[in-house]
Every structure is written in C-alpha cells, then in structure tokens.
C-alpha cells in the first residue's frame, strides 16, 4: 500500500483557514483521493480535551513550557491514533495546523527555545514532517480585524491566543515567515485576498503537487 501524503495549513489567527481546508478536501476527493481532515491541537477525544485546556481562560498565567508540553502531548496522541495509521493506509491527511504552529506560537510568540521544540518534535513524530504546507500570510492588523468581526464577536468569546496583544501575533507572524523562507515544503499564500481566491490559489498549487507526487 502506497503511503498517503501529509498536508498542513498554517497561519496567524484570523487568516481564514476554514474555507481553504474545505476547498482542499473537495479537490482531493474529486481526484479520487481518500482524505482525513483533522486539526491541532485536537483530532482525538483526548487531544480535544487538551485543546479545551489550552484555549480556555485560566486565572493563573500559563507557563510557556507547560503550554508547549501540552501541545506535544496532544500531538503524540494525534500522531499515534490518527495521522500515522491514516498515512499507512494510503489516506491523505490534511491537518489544520501541526508542529510549525508550535515553532511560530511557542517559539516565536512565547520565546520557548527552538532547539527544545525540535527535540520534542523528534520525540513525538520521528521522521514525520508534512509533505506540503500552506502558510496563509496576513498582516496582523487585518487578522485582528477579522477575528473581532467588527462588533460581531464579544471579547469574552475570544480564545487564550486570540486575546494576546498585537506584539505577540507580530512575533508569531515573523516566525512563520522565517520558517516559510527557509523551508521548501512551505508555500506562502497571500491571505489578504478574498477567501475564495485564496482557496483557488491553494487548489491550483495542490493540483501541481498531486500531478507530481500523487
Ligand atoms: P485554531 O484552531 O483557531 O487555529 O486555534 C488553535 C490555536 O492554538 C491558535 O491560536 C494557535 C494555537 N496553537 C499554538 O499556539 N501552538 C500549536 O502548536 C498549535 C497547533 C496551535
């Protein structure tokens, strides 16, 4: 059985990943590919509980290393129970975020040591990195306007990351951009375009990838 491909979608909060995720699923299914769409943190019942813990509000400040370890705990479960078995069965796995998010949010945003993050990545998913990553790039002020939805979303509805100040999101974006420049598997997408145009651009790139690697 030919191993499936692993595709991830990344970007700052508010970059509009959902429309593109759905477009990717439709495109691949249209090409006869069996697809598993999943997300991080989350993707299994246990990992979804860790997600709730990570995104929910707490009365105490959450230690950045504790946050990083929880993300990798959820990821270990997700890789073992969902991602690896699906790839082994020849399915293509499309994940809304993976370890690049830890590199950007915890490494860039929180200042957690990059070598330590790579060490945890080697422990949790040895030999596994995405085959292709779409990074939806958007200036932080635009992303924040989208999150707030101009009066539609109350501040209390925002998750723990969305509530972070602009300077945090600027560091996350800078880390994503550095990663994208230094990695061949990462394609940068201009997410300031209308969402359906962004999705069309992604599907066009994906078409080339499927023709080459499908
Ligand atoms: P999302 O599902 O809306 O993208 O939200 C998940 C949030 O979790 C988002 O703010 C980014 C954050 N996150 C990290 O900080 N590190 C990670 O490794 C992952 C997967 C997500």
PDB file of N, CA, C and O in Angstrom, residues 9-10 44 47 62 69 72 76 80 84 89 92 98 113 138 167 183 185 190 192 203:
ATOM      1  N   UNK A   9      -2.027  23.136   6.994  1.00  0.00           N
ATOM      2  CA  UNK A   9      -2.436  24.511   6.744  1.00  0.00           C
ATOM      3  C   UNK A   9      -2.057  25.314   7.984  1.00  0.00           C
ATOM      4  O   UNK A   9      -2.371  24.901   9.106  1.00  0.00           O
ATOM      5  N   UNK A  10      -1.397  26.438   7.782  1.00  0.00           N
ATOM      6  CA  UNK A  10      -0.926  27.248   8.907  1.00  0.00           C
ATOM      7  C   UNK A  10      -1.243  28.719   8.667  1.00  0.00           C
ATOM      8  O   UNK A  10      -1.491  29.127   7.535  1.00  0.00           O
ATOM      9  N   UNK A  44      -8.323  13.925  18.335  1.00  0.00           N
ATOM     10  CA  UNK A  44      -8.810  12.709  19.010  1.00  0.00           C
ATOM     11  C   UNK A  44      -9.571  13.200  20.247  1.00  0.00           C
ATOM     12  O   UNK A  44      -9.348  14.339  20.688  1.00  0.00           O
ATOM     13  N   UNK A  47      -7.083  14.443  22.830  1.00  0.00           N
ATOM     14  CA  UNK A  47      -6.385  15.655  22.390  1.00  0.00           C
ATOM     15  C   UNK A  47      -7.334  16.860  22.336  1.00  0.00           C
ATOM     16  O   UNK A  47      -6.908  17.993  22.543  1.00  0.00           O
ATOM     17  N   UNK A  62      -0.358  30.935  32.233  1.00  0.00           N
ATOM     18  CA  UNK A  62       0.107  29.596  31.843  1.00  0.00           C
ATOM     19  C   UNK A  62       1.577  29.686  31.450  1.00  0.00           C
ATOM     20  O   UNK A  62       1.967  30.515  30.616  1.00  0.00           O
ATOM     21  N   UNK A  69       4.510  21.676  26.284  1.00  0.00           N
ATOM     22  CA  UNK A  69       4.431  20.238  26.578  1.00  0.00           C
ATOM     23  C   UNK A  69       3.021  19.706  26.358  1.00  0.00           C
ATOM     24  O   UNK A  69       2.833  18.593  25.857  1.00  0.00           O
ATOM     25  N   UNK A  72       2.488  19.191  22.687  1.00  0.00           N
ATOM     26  CA  UNK A  72       3.132  17.969  22.199  1.00  0.00           C
ATOM     27  C   UNK A  72       2.469  16.717  22.764  1.00  0.00           C
ATOM     28  O   UNK A  72       2.485  15.667  22.116  1.00  0.00           O
ATOM     29  N   UNK A  76       1.211  13.893  20.313  1.00  0.00           N
ATOM     30  CA  UNK A  76       1.642  12.490  20.386  1.00  0.00           C
ATOM     31  C   UNK A  76       0.441  11.563  20.199  1.00  0.00           C
ATOM     32  O   UNK A  76       0.484  10.573  19.460  1.00  0.00           O
ATOM     33  N   UNK A  80      -0.203   9.229  16.840  1.00  0.00           N
ATOM     34  CA  UNK A  80      -0.284   7.773  17.027  1.00  0.00           C
ATOM     35  C   UNK A  80      -1.646   7.199  16.686  1.00  0.00           C
ATOM     36  O   UNK A  80      -1.735   6.099  16.138  1.00  0.00           O
ATOM     37  N   UNK A  84      -0.613   8.764  11.719  1.00  0.00           N
ATOM     38  CA  UNK A  84       0.213   7.650  11.194  1.00  0.00           C
ATOM     39  C   UNK A  84      -0.641   6.505  10.645  1.00  0.00           C
ATOM     40  O   UNK A  84      -0.361   6.031   9.540  1.00  0.00           O
ATOM     41  N   UNK A  89      -2.410   3.621   5.766  1.00  0.00           N
ATOM     42  CA  UNK A  89      -3.476   3.011   4.952  1.00  0.00           C
ATOM     43  C   UNK A  89      -3.619   3.690   3.585  1.00  0.00           C
ATOM     44  O   UNK A  89      -4.548   3.400   2.842  1.00  0.00           O
ATOM     45  N   UNK A  92      -4.712  10.412   2.521  1.00  0.00           N
ATOM     46  CA  UNK A  92      -4.019  11.691   2.628  1.00  0.00           C
ATOM     47  C   UNK A  92      -4.567  12.398   3.861  1.00  0.00           C
ATOM     48  O   UNK A  92      -5.794  12.450   4.056  1.00  0.00           O
ATOM     49  N   UNK A  98      -0.012  22.047  12.635  1.00  0.00           N
ATOM     50  CA  UNK A  98       0.829  20.956  13.159  1.00  0.00           C
ATOM     51  C   UNK A  98       2.034  21.622  13.845  1.00  0.00           C
ATOM     52  O   UNK A  98       1.890  22.755  14.336  1.00  0.00           O
ATOM     53  N   UNK A 113      12.639  27.907  23.702  1.00  0.00           N
ATOM     54  CA  UNK A 113      13.854  27.541  22.973  1.00  0.00           C
ATOM     55  C   UNK A 113      13.566  26.653  21.748  1.00  0.00           C
ATOM     56  O   UNK A 113      12.941  25.590  21.862  1.00  0.00           O
ATOM     57  N   UNK A 138      -0.902  36.997   6.544  1.00  0.00           N
ATOM     58  CA  UNK A 138      -1.796  38.157   6.629  1.00  0.00           C
ATOM     59  C   UNK A 138      -1.230  39.141   7.648  1.00  0.00           C
ATOM     60  O   UNK A 138      -0.823  38.725   8.737  1.00  0.00           O
ATOM     61  N   UNK A 167       1.590  42.576  19.640  1.00  0.00           N
ATOM     62  CA  UNK A 167       3.032  42.301  19.566  1.00  0.00           C
ATOM     63  C   UNK A 167       3.305  40.785  19.573  1.00  0.00           C
ATOM     64  O   UNK A 167       4.225  40.304  18.907  1.00  0.00           O
ATOM     65  N   UNK A 183      12.129  26.875   4.244  1.00  0.00           N
ATOM     66  CA  UNK A 183      11.678  25.501   4.042  1.00  0.00           C
ATOM     67  C   UNK A 183      10.976  25.334   2.695  1.00  0.00           C
ATOM     68  O   UNK A 183      10.022  26.041   2.396  1.00  0.00           O
ATOM     69  N   UNK A 185       9.107  22.934   1.658  1.00  0.00           N
ATOM     70  CA  UNK A 185       7.758  22.359   1.690  1.00  0.00           C
ATOM     71  C   UNK A 185       6.681  23.404   1.996  1.00  0.00           C
ATOM     72  O   UNK A 185       5.504  23.144   1.844  1.00  0.00           O
ATOM     73  N   UNK A 190      -0.920  34.656  -0.032  1.00  0.00           N
ATOM     74  CA  UNK A 190      -1.374  35.988   0.385  1.00  0.00           C
ATOM     75  C   UNK A 190      -2.841  35.888   0.830  1.00  0.00           C
ATOM     76  O   UNK A 190      -3.747  35.804   0.011  1.00  0.00           O
ATOM     77  N   UNK A 192      -4.631  38.092   2.275  1.00  0.00           N
ATOM     78  CA  UNK A 192      -5.414  39.336   2.301  1.00  0.00           C
ATOM     79  C   UNK A 192      -6.408  39.357   1.140  1.00  0.00           C
ATOM     80  O   UNK A 192      -7.313  40.185   1.091  1.00  0.00           O
ATOM     81  N   UNK A 203      -5.699  25.486  -4.298  1.00  0.00           N
ATOM     82  CA  UNK A 203      -6.088  24.305  -5.072  1.00  0.00           C
ATOM     83  C   UNK A 203      -5.219  24.186  -6.334  1.00  0.00           C
ATOM     84  O   UNK A 203      -4.822  23.081  -6.730  1.00  0.00           O
TER      85      UNK A 203
END
